Amino acid sequence: MQTSPADDLNALDDEAFRHVVRRWVAENYPPEIRNPPKRLHWRENKVWYLKLAEKGWLAPGWPREYGGMGLSAGKQLIMIEEFERFGCARTNDHGVVMVGPLLIRYGSEAQKRSFLPKILSGEHIWCQGYSEPNAGSDLAALRTEAVLDGDHWVINGQKTWTTLATDANWIFLLARTDKAAKKQEGISFFLVPMDAPGVTVRPIINLELHDEFCETFFDNVRVPKENLVGEVNKGWTMAKALLGFERIFLGSPRQSAYALIRLKRLAEHVGCADDPLFRDRYTRLRLDLADHRALYETHVAKLRRGEALGADVSMLKVHQSELFQRITDAMMEIAGEEGGLLEPIEGNRDLHPAGLFIQARPTSIYGGTNEIQRNILAKNVLDLPG
């Protein structure tokens, strides 16, 4: 079936839609970046981003009037499933997934006209400025501040774990604009160009020698008043709206599924695949992944029915991150001396036990720590003291 960007794919039934997506991805995805072992930089995934943009498939959830596909939640999930099935790399998607939907909901018409087309064209690549030293999971404890000076806001402070900040030319951030207010009520949401005087980015090199994360400093950075989104001191409400979407994204079984396949291949490589003890452990992990898929599907089904997700969506993030870690623990235990390699095993780029082990460690921290998620479940699902 031939389609064009102008087609409303919501009109297709789910199986026909899945077939259209699967065939197009197979024909257009660059094979050299399939199943990348690390998060790719803009220079590496730009070609895929622009292919999606040209097709009109870059922003499945945006309304069609703003250049998106206007897809239902169910069909968006089918797209994600097909991309994951094919091993597509995640693009620099903070503009599409986070700030774009926020501007559509809360931005002024001038902001929508200025920023949305540049996200779709790849002219603007965004990063997120939420976390700070001593204000990660307790996001409302942030200390970066913005003070109004004539027609400009003057921003001072520091952000950390700004994913792929070295690739971005814009950052959206939260800053305190009223120190006297309750900590959730004195926060505002700003759009800041990364080339503004006073912005400094420093990559944080992790144990895998990858520079995905950065720290970003703001030293008397001046931005026009028009770069404030929504109302002054109302940024917390907008920030929470973005975090709700992130929970189900982080609960996807894709990381654990990818790791479990590598665990089996690693066992075959080191010669323990038929060992009864390994087979018992592998089977338990495989059953845990099946349980997680079932849990994920219950929440996906709610989205497909157009229902709002409840606080129990936090279970997804907790279970997925801890399962991912247990799988990579098993990889390291059977890898022997090859578990200490900073690069994939020679001759097999898909096997990199130390890389996956390192990638699994922060998953129980980012996106709201598992301790925070358990408090949410205790208070809002089990009706226990948090």
Coordinates of N, CA and C in Angstrom, one line a residue, residues 16-199:
A16 N -3.1 -3.6 9.1 CA -2.7 -2.9 7.8 C -1.7 -1.8 8.1
F17 N -2.0 -1.1 9.2 CA -1.0 0.0 9.6 C 0.3 -0.6 9.9
R18 N 0.3 -1.7 10.7 CA 1.6 -2.3 11.1 C 2.4 -2.7 9.8
H19 N 1.7 -3.3 8.8 CA 2.3 -3.7 7.6 C 3.0 -2.6 6.9
V20 N 2.2 -1.4 6.8 CA 2.8 -0.2 6.1 C 4.0 0.2 6.8
V21 N 4.0 0.3 8.1 CA 5.2 0.8 8.9 C 6.4 -0.2 8.7
R22 N 6.1 -1.5 8.8 CA 7.1 -2.5 8.8 C 7.8 -2.4 7.4
R23 N 7.1 -2.3 6.3 CA 7.7 -2.3 5.0 C 8.5 -1.1 4.8
W24 N 8.0 0.1 5.2 CA 8.7 1.3 5.0 C 10.0 1.4 5.7
V25 N 10.0 0.9 7.0 CA 11.2 0.9 7.8 C 12.2 0.0 7.2
A26 N 11.8 -1.2 6.7 CA 12.7 -2.2 6.1 C 13.4 -1.6 4.9
E27 N 12.6 -0.7 4.1 CA 13.2 -0.2 2.9 C 14.0 1.1 3.1
N28 N 13.8 1.7 4.3 CA 14.4 3.1 4.4 C 15.4 3.2 5.6
Y29 N 15.4 2.2 6.5 CA 16.3 2.4 7.7 C 17.8 2.1 7.3
P30 N 18.7 3.0 7.6 CA 20.1 2.7 7.3 C 20.6 1.5 8.0
P31 N 21.0 0.4 7.3 CA 21.4 -0.8 8.0 C 22.7 -0.7 8.8
E32 N 23.5 0.3 8.5 CA 24.8 0.4 9.3 C 24.5 0.9 10.7
I33 N 23.4 1.4 11.0 CA 23.1 1.9 12.4 C 22.0 1.1 13.0
R34 N 21.8 -0.2 12.5 CA 20.8 -1.0 13.2 C 21.3 -1.6 14.5
N35 N 20.5 -1.7 15.5 CA 20.9 -2.2 16.8 C 22.2 -1.6 17.3
P36 N 22.3 -0.3 17.4 CA 23.5 0.3 17.9 C 23.8 0.0 19.4
P37 N 25.0 -0.3 19.7 CA 25.3 -0.7 21.1 C 25.2 0.5 22.1
K38 N 25.2 1.8 21.6 CA 25.2 3.0 22.4 C 24.2 4.0 21.8
R39 N 23.8 4.9 22.6 CA 23.0 6.0 22.1 C 23.8 6.8 21.0
L40 N 23.2 7.0 19.9 CA 24.0 7.7 18.8 C 23.9 9.2 18.9
H41 N 24.9 9.8 18.4 CA 25.0 11.3 18.3 C 24.2 11.7 17.0
W42 N 24.0 13.1 17.0 CA 23.3 13.6 15.8 C 24.0 13.3 14.5
R43 N 25.3 13.4 14.5 CA 26.0 13.2 13.3 C 25.8 11.7 12.8
E44 N 25.4 10.8 13.7 CA 25.3 9.4 13.3 C 23.8 9.1 12.9
N45 N 22.9 9.7 13.6 CA 21.5 9.4 13.3 C 20.7 10.4 12.5
K46 N 21.4 11.5 12.1 CA 20.8 12.5 11.3 C 20.0 12.0 10.1
V47 N 20.7 11.1 9.4 CA 20.1 10.6 8.2 C 18.7 9.9 8.4
W48 N 18.6 9.2 9.6 CA 17.3 8.6 9.9 C 16.3 9.6 10.3
Y49 N 16.7 10.6 11.1 CA 15.8 11.7 11.5 C 15.2 12.4 10.3
L50 N 16.1 12.7 9.3 CA 15.6 13.4 8.1 C 14.8 12.6 7.2
K51 N 15.0 11.3 7.2 CA 14.1 10.4 6.4 C 12.7 10.4 7.0
L52 N 12.6 10.3 8.3 CA 11.3 10.4 9.0 C 10.7 11.7 8.7
A53 N 11.5 12.8 8.8 CA 10.9 14.1 8.5 C 10.4 14.2 7.1
E54 N 11.1 13.7 6.1 CA 10.7 13.8 4.7 C 9.4 13.0 4.5
K55 N 9.3 11.9 5.2 CA 8.1 11.0 5.0 C 6.9 11.6 5.7
G56 N 7.2 12.6 6.7 CA 6.1 13.1 7.5 C 5.8 12.3 8.7
W57 N 6.7 11.4 9.1 CA 6.5 10.4 10.2 C 7.3 10.8 11.4
L58 N 7.9 12.0 11.5 CA 8.7 12.3 12.6 C 8.0 12.5 13.9
A59 N 6.8 13.0 13.8 CA 6.0 13.4 15.0 C 4.6 12.7 15.0
P60 N 4.6 11.4 15.3 CA 3.3 10.6 15.2 C 2.2 11.2 16.1
G61 N 2.6 11.8 17.2 CA 1.6 12.2 18.2 C 1.1 13.7 18.0
W62 N 1.8 14.4 17.2 CA 1.4 15.8 17.0 C 0.2 15.9 16.1
P63 N -0.7 16.9 16.3 CA -1.8 17.1 15.4 C -1.3 17.4 14.0
R64 N -2.2 17.0 13.1 CA -1.8 17.2 11.6 C -1.6 18.6 11.3
E65 N -2.3 19.5 11.9 CA -2.2 21.0 11.6 C -0.9 21.5 11.9
Y66 N -0.1 20.8 12.8 CA 1.2 21.3 13.1 C 2.3 20.5 12.4
G67 N 1.9 19.6 11.5 CA 2.9 18.9 10.8 C 3.1 17.5 11.3
G68 N 2.3 17.0 12.3 CA 2.4 15.7 12.8 C 1.5 14.7 12.1
M69 N 1.5 13.5 12.6 CA 0.6 12.5 11.9 C -0.8 12.4 12.5
G70 N -0.9 12.9 13.7 CA -2.2 12.9 14.4 C -2.7 11.5 14.7
L71 N -1.7 10.6 15.0 CA -2.1 9.2 15.2 C -2.7 9.0 16.6
S72 N -3.6 8.0 16.7 CA -4.1 7.6 18.0 C -3.0 7.0 18.8
A73 N -3.2 6.9 20.1 CA -2.1 6.4 21.0 C -1.8 4.9 20.6
G74 N -2.8 4.1 20.3 CA -2.6 2.8 19.9 C -1.7 2.6 18.7
K75 N -1.9 3.4 17.7 CA -1.1 3.4 16.5 C 0.3 3.9 16.7
Q76 N 0.5 4.9 17.6 CA 1.8 5.3 18.0 C 2.6 4.2 18.6
L77 N 2.0 3.4 19.4 CA 2.7 2.3 20.0 C 3.0 1.2 19.0
I78 N 2.2 1.0 18.0 CA 2.5 0.1 17.0 C 3.8 0.6 16.2
M79 N 3.9 1.9 16.0 CA 5.1 2.4 15.3 C 6.3 2.1 16.2
I80 N 6.2 2.4 17.5 CA 7.3 2.1 18.4 C 7.7 0.7 18.4
E81 N 6.7 -0.2 18.4 CA 7.0 -1.7 18.4 C 7.7 -2.1 17.1
E82 N 7.3 -1.5 16.0 CA 8.0 -1.9 14.7 C 9.4 -1.3 14.6
F83 N 9.6 -0.1 15.1 CA 10.9 0.5 15.1 C 11.8 -0.4 16.0
E84 N 11.3 -0.8 17.2 CA 12.1 -1.6 18.1 C 12.4 -3.0 17.5
R85 N 11.4 -3.5 16.8 CA 11.6 -4.9 16.2 C 12.7 -4.9 15.2
F86 N 12.8 -3.7 14.5 CA 13.8 -3.6 13.4 C 15.2 -3.2 14.0
G87 N 15.2 -2.8 15.3 CA 16.5 -2.3 15.8 C 16.8 -0.9 15.4
C88 N 15.8 0.0 15.3 CA 16.1 1.4 14.9 C 16.7 2.1 16.1
A89 N 17.6 3.0 15.8 CA 18.2 3.8 16.8 C 17.3 4.9 17.3
R90 N 17.4 5.3 18.5 CA 16.6 6.4 19.0 C 17.2 7.7 18.4
T91 N 16.5 8.6 17.9 CA 17.0 9.8 17.4 C 17.2 10.9 18.5
N92 N 17.7 12.1 18.1 CA 17.7 13.2 19.1 C 16.3 13.7 19.2
D93 N 15.5 13.1 20.0 CA 14.0 13.3 19.9 C 13.4 14.2 21.0
H94 N 14.2 14.9 21.8 CA 13.6 15.8 22.8 C 12.7 16.9 22.3
G95 N 13.0 17.3 21.1 CA 12.2 18.3 20.4 C 10.8 17.7 20.1
V96 N 10.9 16.5 19.5 CA 9.6 15.9 19.0 C 8.8 15.4 20.2
V97 N 9.4 14.7 21.1 CA 8.7 14.0 22.1 C 8.3 14.9 23.3
M98 N 9.2 15.9 23.6 CA 8.9 16.6 24.8 C 8.5 18.1 24.6
V99 N 9.4 18.9 24.0 CA 9.1 20.3 24.0 C 8.0 20.6 22.9
G100 N 8.0 19.8 21.8 CA 7.0 20.1 20.8 C 5.6 19.9 21.4
P101 N 5.2 18.8 22.0 CA 3.9 18.6 22.5 C 3.6 19.7 23.6
L102 N 4.6 20.1 24.4 CA 4.4 21.1 25.4 C 4.1 22.4 24.8
L103 N 4.7 22.8 23.7 CA 4.4 24.1 23.0 C 3.1 24.0 22.4
I104 N 2.7 22.9 21.8 CA 1.4 22.8 21.2 C 0.3 23.0 22.3
R105 N 0.5 22.5 23.5 CA -0.5 22.6 24.6 C -0.4 23.9 25.3
Y106 N 0.8 24.5 25.6 CA 0.9 25.6 26.4 C 1.5 26.8 25.7
G107 N 2.2 26.7 24.6 CA 2.9 27.8 24.0 C 2.0 28.8 23.3
S108 N 2.6 30.0 23.1 CA 1.8 31.1 22.4 C 1.8 30.7 20.9
E109 N 1.0 31.4 20.1 CA 0.9 31.1 18.7 C 2.3 31.5 18.1
A110 N 2.9 32.6 18.5 CA 4.2 33.0 18.0 C 5.2 31.9 18.2
Q111 N 5.2 31.3 19.4 CA 6.2 30.2 19.7 C 5.9 29.0 18.9
K112 N 4.7 28.6 18.7 CA 4.3 27.5 17.8 C 4.8 27.7 16.4
R113 N 4.6 28.9 15.9 CA 5.0 29.2 14.5 C 6.5 29.3 14.3
S114 N 7.2 29.7 15.4 CA 8.6 29.8 15.3 C 9.3 28.5 15.5
F115 N 8.9 27.7 16.5 CA 9.7 26.6 16.9 C 9.3 25.3 16.3
L116 N 8.0 25.0 16.1 CA 7.6 23.7 15.7 C 8.1 23.3 14.3
P117 N 8.1 24.2 13.3 CA 8.6 23.8 12.0 C 10.1 23.5 12.0
K118 N 10.8 24.2 12.9 CA 12.3 23.9 12.9 C 12.6 22.6 13.7
I119 N 11.7 22.1 14.5 CA 11.9 20.8 15.1 C 11.7 19.8 14.0
L120 N 10.7 19.9 13.2 CA 10.4 19.0 12.1 C 11.5 19.0 11.0
S121 N 12.1 20.1 10.8 CA 13.1 20.1 9.7 C 14.5 19.7 10.2
G122 N 14.7 19.6 11.5 CA 16.0 19.2 12.1 C 16.9 20.4 12.2
E123 N 16.3 21.7 12.0 CA 17.1 22.9 12.2 C 17.4 23.1 13.7
H124 N 16.4 22.8 14.5 CA 16.6 22.9 16.0 C 16.7 21.5 16.6
I125 N 17.8 21.2 17.3 CA 17.9 20.0 18.0 C 17.9 20.4 19.5
W126 N 17.1 19.7 20.3 CA 16.8 20.2 21.7 C 17.4 19.2 22.7
C127 N 17.7 19.7 23.9 CA 18.0 18.9 25.0 C 17.2 19.4 26.2
Q128 N 17.2 18.6 27.3 CA 16.3 18.9 28.4 C 17.1 19.4 29.6
G129 N 16.7 20.5 30.2 CA 17.4 21.0 31.4 C 16.5 20.9 32.6
Y130 N 16.3 19.7 33.1 CA 15.5 19.5 34.4 C 16.5 19.2 35.6
S131 N 17.2 18.1 35.5 CA 18.0 17.7 36.7 C 19.1 18.6 37.0
E132 N 19.3 18.7 38.3 CA 20.5 19.6 38.8 C 21.2 18.8 39.9
P133 N 22.4 19.2 40.2 CA 23.1 18.6 41.4 C 22.2 18.8 42.6
N134 N 21.9 17.8 43.4 CA 21.0 17.9 44.6 C 19.6 18.1 44.3
A135 N 19.2 18.0 43.0 CA 17.8 18.2 42.6 C 17.5 17.3 41.4
G136 N 17.6 16.0 41.6 CA 17.4 15.0 40.6 C 15.9 14.5 40.7
S137 N 15.8 13.5 41.5 CA 14.4 13.0 41.7 C 13.5 14.0 42.4
D138 N 14.1 14.8 43.3 CA 13.3 15.8 44.0 C 13.4 17.1 43.1
L139 N 12.8 17.0 41.9 CA 13.0 18.0 40.9 C 12.6 19.4 41.4
A140 N 11.7 19.5 42.3 CA 11.2 20.8 42.7 C 12.2 21.5 43.6
A141 N 13.3 20.8 44.0 CA 14.3 21.4 44.8 C 15.4 22.2 43.9
L142 N 15.1 22.4 42.6 CA 16.1 23.0 41.8 C 16.4 24.4 42.2
R143 N 17.7 24.8 41.9 CA 18.2 26.1 42.4 C 18.5 27.1 41.2
T144 N 18.6 26.6 40.0 CA 18.8 27.5 38.9 C 17.7 28.6 38.9
E145 N 18.0 29.8 38.8 CA 17.0 30.9 38.9 C 17.0 31.8 37.7
A146 N 15.9 32.4 37.5 CA 15.7 33.4 36.4 C 15.1 34.6 37.0
V147 N 15.7 35.8 36.7 CA 15.3 37.1 37.2 C 15.0 38.0 36.1
L148 N 13.8 38.6 36.1 CA 13.4 39.5 35.0 C 14.2 40.8 35.1
D149 N 14.8 41.2 34.0 CA 15.6 42.5 33.9 C 15.2 43.2 32.6
G150 N 14.2 44.1 32.7 CA 13.7 44.8 31.5 C 12.9 43.8 30.6
D151 N 13.4 43.7 29.4 CA 12.7 42.8 28.5 C 13.4 41.4 28.4
H152 N 14.3 41.1 29.3 CA 15.0 39.8 29.3 C 14.9 39.1 30.7
W153 N 15.0 37.8 30.6 CA 15.2 37.0 31.8 C 16.7 36.7 31.9
V154 N 17.2 36.8 33.1 CA 18.7 36.5 33.3 C 18.7 35.2 34.1
I155 N 19.4 34.2 33.5 CA 19.4 32.9 34.1 C 20.8 32.5 34.6
N156 N 20.8 32.0 35.8 CA 22.1 31.6 36.5 C 21.8 30.2 37.1
G157 N 22.8 29.3 36.9 CA 22.6 28.0 37.6 C 23.3 26.9 36.8
Q158 N 23.0 25.7 37.2 CA 23.7 24.5 36.6 C 22.7 23.4 36.4
K159 N 22.7 22.7 35.3 CA 22.0 21.5 35.0 C 22.9 20.3 34.9
T160 N 22.5 19.1 35.2 CA 23.3 18.0 35.0 C 22.5 16.9 34.3
W161 N 23.2 15.9 33.8 CA 22.6 14.8 33.0 C 21.8 15.3 31.8
T162 N 22.3 16.4 31.2 CA 21.6 16.9 30.0 C 22.0 16.0 28.8
T163 N 21.1 15.1 28.5 CA 21.4 14.1 27.5 C 21.7 14.7 26.1
L164 N 22.8 14.4 25.6 CA 23.3 14.8 24.2 C 23.2 16.3 24.1
A165 N 23.6 17.0 25.1 CA 23.7 18.5 25.1 C 24.7 19.0 24.1
T166 N 25.7 18.2 23.8 CA 26.7 18.7 22.8 C 26.2 18.7 21.4
D167 N 25.1 18.0 21.2 CA 24.4 17.9 19.9 C 23.4 19.0 19.7
A168 N 22.9 19.6 20.8 CA 21.7 20.4 20.8 C 22.1 21.9 20.5
N169 N 21.2 22.6 19.8 CA 21.4 24.1 19.7 C 20.3 24.8 20.5
W170 N 19.4 24.1 21.2 CA 18.4 24.7 22.1 C 18.2 23.8 23.3
I171 N 17.9 24.4 24.4 CA 17.6 23.6 25.6 C 16.3 24.2 26.2
F172 N 15.4 23.3 26.7 CA 14.3 23.8 27.5 C 14.6 23.4 28.9
L173 N 14.3 24.4 29.8 CA 14.7 24.2 31.2 C 13.7 24.8 32.2
L174 N 13.8 24.3 33.4 CA 13.0 24.9 34.5 C 13.9 25.7 35.3
A175 N 13.4 26.9 35.8 CA 14.2 27.8 36.6 C 13.3 28.4 37.7
R176 N 13.9 28.6 38.8 CA 13.1 29.2 39.9 C 12.9 30.7 39.7
T177 N 11.6 31.2 39.7 CA 11.3 32.6 39.4 C 10.7 33.3 40.6
D178 N 10.5 32.5 41.7 CA 9.9 33.1 42.9 C 10.5 32.3 44.1
K179 N 11.5 32.8 44.8 CA 12.1 32.1 45.9 C 11.2 32.0 47.1
A180 N 10.2 32.9 47.2 CA 9.4 33.0 48.4 C 8.2 32.0 48.3
A181 N 7.9 31.5 47.1 CA 6.7 30.6 46.9 C 7.0 29.2 47.4
K182 N 6.0 28.4 47.6 CA 6.2 27.0 47.8 C 7.0 26.4 46.6
K183 N 7.9 25.4 46.9 CA 8.9 25.1 45.9 C 8.3 24.6 44.6
Q184 N 7.1 24.0 44.6 CA 6.5 23.6 43.3 C 5.8 24.8 42.6
E185 N 5.6 25.9 43.3 CA 4.8 27.0 42.7 C 5.7 28.1 42.2
G186 N 7.0 28.2 42.4 CA 7.8 29.3 42.0 C 8.7 28.9 40.9
I187 N 8.3 28.0 40.0 CA 9.1 27.5 38.9 C 8.5 27.9 37.5
S188 N 9.4 28.3 36.6 CA 8.9 28.7 35.3 C 9.7 27.9 34.2
F189 N 9.1 27.9 33.0 CA 9.6 27.0 31.9 C 10.2 28.0 30.8
F190 N 11.5 27.8 30.4 CA 12.1 28.7 29.5 C 12.7 27.9 28.3
L191 N 12.9 28.6 27.2 CA 13.5 28.1 26.0 C 14.8 28.9 25.8
V192 N 15.9 28.3 25.7 CA 17.2 29.0 25.7 C 18.1 28.4 24.6
P193 N 18.6 29.4 23.7 CA 19.6 28.9 22.7 C 20.9 28.5 23.3
M194 N 21.5 27.4 22.8 CA 22.7 27.0 23.4 C 23.9 27.8 23.1
D195 N 23.8 28.7 22.0 CA 24.9 29.6 21.7 C 24.8 30.9 22.3
A196 N 23.8 31.1 23.3 CA 23.7 32.4 24.0 C 25.0 32.6 24.9
P197 N 25.5 33.8 25.0 CA 26.6 34.1 25.8 C 26.4 33.6 27.3
G198 N 27.3 32.9 27.9 CA 27.1 32.4 29.2 C 26.8 31.0 29.4
V199 N 26.4 30.3 28.2 CA 26.1 28.9 28.3 C 27.4 28.1 28.1

